[in-house]
Amino acid sequence: MIQLDHITRSYGSGEGKTLALADLSLQIPSGAFVTIVGTSGSGKTTLLNIIGGLDSNYTGTARVADQDLSQQDDRTLSKFRSQTVGFVFQHFNLLEHLDALQNVSLPAFFSGQDEAQATARAEDVLVRVGLAHKLHSLPTELSGGQKQRVAIARALFGQPRLILADEPTGNLDTTTGAQIIALFESLNQEDGLTVIAVTHEEFLFKNATLKIHLEDGRMVDEPPA
Amino acid sequence: MKTKKLIQLISQNLRRNRKNLVFSSIGIVMGISSFVFFIALGNGIQKVVSTEIFPIDANRIQVVTRTAQFGGLAAGRIIDDEIIENLEKLDGVFAVYPRMKLNFLATSALEGRDISPAAIQMLSRIPGITPAMVRAVRGVRMWLEIMGDGIDPRLVEKDVVAGSFQDPGPGKPIPVLLSRRMVEIYNGSFASARSLPRISEIVLPFLPAIPLTLNNSFIKRGVGGKREQTKAKVVGLSRHALMGGITIPLETARRLNQRFSGKQAAHTYDAAIVEVSSSDYLGPVQETVKAMGLDIDISERRMAEGVGLIVLLVTLGFSLISLIIVGIAAVSIAHTFFMIIFERKREIGLLRSVGASRADIRRVILGEASFVGLVGSIAGTGLGWAGCLIADLVVAGFLPDFPFKPESFFVYSAWLFVGAVGFAIFFCTVGAFFPAYRAAAIDPARALTGR
Ligand SMILES: Nc1ncnc2c1ncn2[C@@H]1O[C@H](COP(=O)(O)OP(=O)(O)OP(=O)(O)O)[C@@H](O)[C@H]1O
Ligand SMILES: [Mg+2]
């Protein structure tokens, strides 16, 4: 499902040049439940953004869901983001002036679904993440865990095959974090979605099928436990 | 991105930034309102100039005898019946309207106390005529030397409102046209200062006849021949009528000239208005007329053009200033959008992550700006229009009458409003152009991590 070959991504140039990913190659099968771990600045977010088609300034090839992302223009990548992947962030990134339903149907502005369709879909996914009773709540009226559920619902809106989560539990207490991860597990197991999550709380991901450990932009083998 | 969705998103965003946008669109509103005001004012004044003060007929030229100042040649040809006929035969000439001066002296002794009681009765019944005015009329004592000319009735058909403008034959009251410009000046300053009634087309039918003495002068002694008493009846106001005199039907002038000055005077003209069927013929006809030893009187046209040009330049100056205001407003719009984009950076990153393309982001920003332009300019045109109405009210209510004072100083056209809105949208869109490109160029990956 995901095939990265010799991906190199650097920021800046000359003296201040940082190598965020250095000749990285890896494969992730469809339906996997992946964690990406590593120290701060090791390139985890950079990797996620490349897989999600949000970043295209790299060398090497990235194939995701049968598309060669390194070859696509902005329009195609935008379409890819709206149809194939769903992003979940540490800081939720909900729009404060919109209620849960509107936040979730935000992608519809760009995908062209009509309003009734979009609202119906948004309701479905909000029910799926357990927020049937909060459809019209504003983000300020929701707890951290609920906000992250809204964000997950938004990621699910476009019926993606892949969920990319960047430290999704980073802003949540351990119990709430565990519930969010349970939600990801169920999306992975029941709905067959591939889930890739960057985390500093590896212990929460007991059911991960694959772990990618990055240091200085490279994959490192785990020291034997 | 579908247009309907685009509009939805734009209106959502605008609502959020209402305060900022209202503030930065004040410039648009002011600029557009002054633009509308000045253009309408310029058009209005242009209209007064071209229809009231210096009315110009595009397809007509005034042919006159050549005077000494043109080349110092021996006096040019006089305009007689033969010339008129020749002019009529020229290619492209639709009609020729000869004009004949009265070649004898005439006077009028206006004595208010001689007006019959019946005429006074009639006068006092006209709406707007106050008893004070009637008293003023009865007190009038005005002895005038009368100049006059005769013109072709076809030229003034539309101006005749109180009777007929045809030669009535000997012994009957003579129909007379008065110069609109002269009456304007009379109404504007002469009448009001003397509490006399204003003259307008409405009061003409009720005006008493004016006594005329033909072949007479209060000034020149020893006018030969018999004088003749007659009356004149004002039948209309015309811009073709003589300024500072009376204008009577051509045939009446001919008859009276024949009677008091002889045959020659009855068959020479001092001018002829030549009407061509299309302005394409103006040039060739003018050439031929000059070749015939005659001249074209373009003084009116020159003056009209001169005044028109000044009005145009002043209007352009003010509209330019208005547009500069709009331009400066566009800069403030640009500034506001840079700010908005800076604030919404993370949000733009998010929109990109859920599928917005660069072009989508650009469209949203440009759409927001053009909507600000639309709303700002609609408010601006409304305000400008209100300004025009208020200015008219103030002028009507607080300024004394003056010659050519129009009912409204403003002329609006649909184009003006469309143009104003178009300008504003254009400027706002241009103003938002760089912010829009900046927004589209935001790196979503970076914006989302808050870098
Ligand atoms: N936009 C950028 N400009 C410059 N350098 C950047 C940029 N984004 C990332 N980097 C650098 O690239 C390297 C990898 O960054 P990245 O965000 O992928 O790390 P990370 O593993 O996600 O770290 P964290 O756990 O702190 O989120 C870092 O050294 C970072 O400083
Ligand atoms: Mg990161």
PDB file of N, CA and C in Angstrom, chain B residues 255-300:
ATOM      1  N   ARG B 255     -42.457  90.604 -44.678  1.00  0.00           N
ATOM      2  CA  ARG B 255     -43.542  91.538 -44.989  1.00  0.00           C
ATOM      3  C   ARG B 255     -43.235  92.922 -44.406  1.00  0.00           C
ATOM      4  N   LEU B 256     -42.781  92.943 -43.144  1.00  0.00           N
ATOM      5  CA  LEU B 256     -42.544  94.227 -42.488  1.00  0.00           C
ATOM      6  C   LEU B 256     -41.314  94.920 -43.074  1.00  0.00           C
ATOM      7  N   ASN B 257     -40.271  94.139 -43.370  1.00  0.00           N
ATOM      8  CA  ASN B 257     -39.080  94.719 -44.000  1.00  0.00           C
ATOM      9  C   ASN B 257     -39.440  95.357 -45.343  1.00  0.00           C
ATOM     10  N   GLN B 258     -40.251  94.626 -46.120  1.00  0.00           N
ATOM     11  CA  GLN B 258     -40.696  95.105 -47.444  1.00  0.00           C
ATOM     12  C   GLN B 258     -41.402  96.444 -47.264  1.00  0.00           C
ATOM     13  N   ARG B 259     -42.248  96.445 -46.220  1.00  0.00           N
ATOM     14  CA  ARG B 259     -43.086  97.609 -45.988  1.00  0.00           C
ATOM     15  C   ARG B 259     -42.261  98.820 -45.558  1.00  0.00           C
ATOM     16  N   PHE B 260     -41.299  98.602 -44.632  1.00  0.00           N
ATOM     17  CA  PHE B 260     -40.596  99.758 -44.065  1.00  0.00           C
ATOM     18  C   PHE B 260     -39.234  99.997 -44.712  1.00  0.00           C
ATOM     19  N   SER B 261     -38.624  98.986 -45.355  1.00  0.00           N
ATOM     20  CA  SER B 261     -37.265  99.180 -45.870  1.00  0.00           C
ATOM     21  C   SER B 261     -37.112  98.817 -47.333  1.00  0.00           C
ATOM     22  N   GLY B 262     -38.113  98.243 -47.923  1.00  0.00           N
ATOM     23  CA  GLY B 262     -38.022  97.994 -49.349  1.00  0.00           C
ATOM     24  C   GLY B 262     -37.713  96.548 -49.710  1.00  0.00           C
ATOM     25  N   LYS B 263     -37.693  96.293 -51.000  1.00  0.00           N
ATOM     26  CA  LYS B 263     -37.630  94.956 -51.551  1.00  0.00           C
ATOM     27  C   LYS B 263     -36.334  94.240 -51.167  1.00  0.00           C
ATOM     28  N   GLN B 264     -35.229  94.968 -51.307  1.00  0.00           N
ATOM     29  CA  GLN B 264     -33.920  94.393 -51.015  1.00  0.00           C
ATOM     30  C   GLN B 264     -33.910  93.777 -49.620  1.00  0.00           C
ATOM     31  N   ALA B 265     -34.404  94.549 -48.637  1.00  0.00           N
ATOM     32  CA  ALA B 265     -34.407  94.099 -47.248  1.00  0.00           C
ATOM     33  C   ALA B 265     -35.293  92.869 -47.075  1.00  0.00           C
ATOM     34  N   ALA B 266     -36.284  92.721 -47.929  1.00  0.00           N
ATOM     35  CA  ALA B 266     -37.212  91.603 -47.776  1.00  0.00           C
ATOM     36  C   ALA B 266     -36.649  90.311 -48.360  1.00  0.00           C
ATOM     37  N   HIS B 267     -35.514  90.412 -49.020  1.00  0.00           N
ATOM     38  CA  HIS B 267     -34.987  89.208 -49.659  1.00  0.00           C
ATOM     39  C   HIS B 267     -33.517  88.968 -49.372  1.00  0.00           C
ATOM     40  N   THR B 268     -32.980  89.633 -48.360  1.00  0.00           N
ATOM     41  CA  THR B 268     -31.639  89.271 -47.925  1.00  0.00           C
ATOM     42  C   THR B 268     -31.728  88.775 -46.487  1.00  0.00           C
ATOM     43  N   TYR B 269     -30.797  87.907 -46.193  1.00  0.00           N
ATOM     44  CA  TYR B 269     -30.819  87.245 -44.888  1.00  0.00           C
ATOM     45  C   TYR B 269     -29.484  87.496 -44.218  1.00  0.00           C
ATOM     46  N   ASP B 270     -29.464  87.494 -42.926  1.00  0.00           N
ATOM     47  CA  ASP B 270     -28.169  87.678 -42.281  1.00  0.00           C
ATOM     48  C   ASP B 270     -27.553  86.348 -41.875  1.00  0.00           C
ATOM     49  N   ALA B 271     -28.341  85.297 -41.913  1.00  0.00           N
ATOM     50  CA  ALA B 271     -27.780  83.985 -41.608  1.00  0.00           C
ATOM     51  C   ALA B 271     -28.724  82.909 -42.127  1.00  0.00           C
ATOM     52  N   ALA B 272     -28.199  81.715 -42.245  1.00  0.00           N
ATOM     53  CA  ALA B 272     -29.053  80.577 -42.578  1.00  0.00           C
ATOM     54  C   ALA B 272     -28.522  79.368 -41.828  1.00  0.00           C
ATOM     55  N   ILE B 273     -29.436  78.663 -41.205  1.00  0.00           N
ATOM     56  CA  ILE B 273     -29.003  77.439 -40.540  1.00  0.00           C
ATOM     57  C   ILE B 273     -29.158  76.299 -41.539  1.00  0.00           C
ATOM     58  N   VAL B 274     -28.067  75.602 -41.766  1.00  0.00           N
ATOM     59  CA  VAL B 274     -28.088  74.508 -42.732  1.00  0.00           C
ATOM     60  C   VAL B 274     -28.083  73.198 -41.955  1.00  0.00           C
ATOM     61  N   GLU B 275     -29.067  72.371 -42.231  1.00  0.00           N
ATOM     62  CA  GLU B 275     -29.142  71.076 -41.551  1.00  0.00           C
ATOM     63  C   GLU B 275     -28.773  69.988 -42.541  1.00  0.00           C
ATOM     64  N   VAL B 276     -27.788  69.167 -42.169  1.00  0.00           N
ATOM     65  CA  VAL B 276     -27.399  68.077 -43.058  1.00  0.00           C
ATOM     66  C   VAL B 276     -28.053  66.789 -42.591  1.00  0.00           C
ATOM     67  N   SER B 277     -28.188  65.846 -43.512  1.00  0.00           N
ATOM     68  CA  SER B 277     -28.912  64.619 -43.153  1.00  0.00           C
ATOM     69  C   SER B 277     -28.053  63.699 -42.302  1.00  0.00           C
ATOM     70  N   SER B 278     -26.739  63.879 -42.384  1.00  0.00           N
ATOM     71  CA  SER B 278     -25.874  63.093 -41.506  1.00  0.00           C
ATOM     72  C   SER B 278     -24.595  63.883 -41.284  1.00  0.00           C
ATOM     73  N   SER B 279     -23.994  63.698 -40.111  1.00  0.00           N
ATOM     74  CA  SER B 279     -22.840  64.530 -39.777  1.00  0.00           C
ATOM     75  C   SER B 279     -21.672  64.271 -40.730  1.00  0.00           C
ATOM     76  N   ASP B 280     -21.761  63.173 -41.506  1.00  0.00           N
ATOM     77  CA  ASP B 280     -20.714  62.918 -42.502  1.00  0.00           C
ATOM     78  C   ASP B 280     -20.627  64.052 -43.513  1.00  0.00           C
ATOM     79  N   TYR B 281     -21.759  64.730 -43.740  1.00  0.00           N
ATOM     80  CA  TYR B 281     -21.785  65.778 -44.763  1.00  0.00           C
ATOM     81  C   TYR B 281     -21.289  67.110 -44.240  1.00  0.00           C
ATOM     82  N   LEU B 282     -21.112  67.211 -42.899  1.00  0.00           N
ATOM     83  CA  LEU B 282     -20.747  68.503 -42.319  1.00  0.00           C
ATOM     84  C   LEU B 282     -19.500  69.082 -42.980  1.00  0.00           C
ATOM     85  N   GLY B 283     -18.455  68.270 -43.069  1.00  0.00           N
ATOM     86  CA  GLY B 283     -17.182  68.739 -43.622  1.00  0.00           C
ATOM     87  C   GLY B 283     -17.342  69.265 -45.045  1.00  0.00           C
ATOM     88  N   PRO B 284     -17.811  68.401 -45.963  1.00  0.00           N
ATOM     89  CA  PRO B 284     -17.957  68.836 -47.359  1.00  0.00           C
ATOM     90  C   PRO B 284     -18.836  70.078 -47.496  1.00  0.00           C
ATOM     91  N   VAL B 285     -19.961  70.109 -46.755  1.00  0.00           N
ATOM     92  CA  VAL B 285     -20.867  71.257 -46.876  1.00  0.00           C
ATOM     93  C   VAL B 285     -20.156  72.529 -46.420  1.00  0.00           C
ATOM     94  N   GLN B 286     -19.402  72.424 -45.326  1.00  0.00           N
ATOM     95  CA  GLN B 286     -18.681  73.607 -44.840  1.00  0.00           C
ATOM     96  C   GLN B 286     -17.707  74.108 -45.903  1.00  0.00           C
ATOM     97  N   GLU B 287     -17.020  73.142 -46.536  1.00  0.00           N
ATOM     98  CA  GLU B 287     -16.066  73.524 -47.586  1.00  0.00           C
ATOM     99  C   GLU B 287     -16.771  74.295 -48.702  1.00  0.00           C
ATOM    100  N   THR B 288     -17.866  73.721 -49.178  1.00  0.00           N
ATOM    101  CA  THR B 288     -18.594  74.354 -50.279  1.00  0.00           C
ATOM    102  C   THR B 288     -19.087  75.742 -49.886  1.00  0.00           C
ATOM    103  N   VAL B 289     -19.596  75.827 -48.642  1.00  0.00           N
ATOM    104  CA  VAL B 289     -20.119  77.111 -48.183  1.00  0.00           C
ATOM    105  C   VAL B 289     -19.018  78.167 -48.224  1.00  0.00           C
ATOM    106  N   LYS B 290     -17.822  77.779 -47.796  1.00  0.00           N
ATOM    107  CA  LYS B 290     -16.710  78.742 -47.816  1.00  0.00           C
ATOM    108  C   LYS B 290     -16.359  79.116 -49.254  1.00  0.00           C
ATOM    109  N   ALA B 291     -16.398  78.106 -50.127  1.00  0.00           N
ATOM    110  CA  ALA B 291     -16.084  78.371 -51.531  1.00  0.00           C
ATOM    111  C   ALA B 291     -17.116  79.324 -52.142  1.00  0.00           C
ATOM    112  N   MET B 292     -18.325  79.335 -51.595  1.00  0.00           N
ATOM    113  CA  MET B 292     -19.372  80.219 -52.114  1.00  0.00           C
ATOM    114  C   MET B 292     -19.174  81.656 -51.633  1.00  0.00           C
ATOM    115  N   GLY B 293     -18.160  81.899 -50.821  1.00  0.00           N
ATOM    116  CA  GLY B 293     -17.916  83.253 -50.333  1.00  0.00           C
ATOM    117  C   GLY B 293     -18.642  83.539 -49.034  1.00  0.00           C
ATOM    118  N   LEU B 294     -19.064  82.486 -48.362  1.00  0.00           N
ATOM    119  CA  LEU B 294     -19.787  82.661 -47.097  1.00  0.00           C
ATOM    120  C   LEU B 294     -18.954  82.085 -45.956  1.00  0.00           C
ATOM    121  N   ASP B 295     -19.434  82.281 -44.751  1.00  0.00           N
ATOM    122  CA  ASP B 295     -18.690  81.764 -43.609  1.00  0.00           C
ATOM    123  C   ASP B 295     -19.574  80.976 -42.663  1.00  0.00           C
ATOM    124  N   ILE B 296     -18.905  80.214 -41.824  1.00  0.00           N
ATOM    125  CA  ILE B 296     -19.630  79.411 -40.838  1.00  0.00           C
ATOM    126  C   ILE B 296     -19.436  80.074 -39.480  1.00  0.00           C
ATOM    127  N   ASP B 297     -20.515  80.263 -38.762  1.00  0.00           N
ATOM    128  CA  ASP B 297     -20.389  80.833 -37.422  1.00  0.00           C
ATOM    129  C   ASP B 297     -20.245  79.697 -36.422  1.00  0.00           C
ATOM    130  N   ILE B 298     -19.036  79.604 -35.889  1.00  0.00           N
ATOM    131  CA  ILE B 298     -18.831  78.497 -34.956  1.00  0.00           C
ATOM    132  C   ILE B 298     -18.602  79.004 -33.538  1.00  0.00           C
ATOM    133  N   SER B 299     -18.938  80.267 -33.304  1.00  0.00           N
ATOM    134  CA  SER B 299     -18.630  80.826 -31.988  1.00  0.00           C
ATOM    135  C   SER B 299     -19.388  80.080 -30.887  1.00  0.00           C
ATOM    136  N   GLU B 300     -20.680  79.789 -31.142  1.00  0.00           N
ATOM    137  CA  GLU B 300     -21.480  79.067 -30.143  1.00  0.00           C
ATOM    138  C   GLU B 300     -20.858  77.703 -29.871  1.00  0.00           C
TER     139      GLU B 300
END
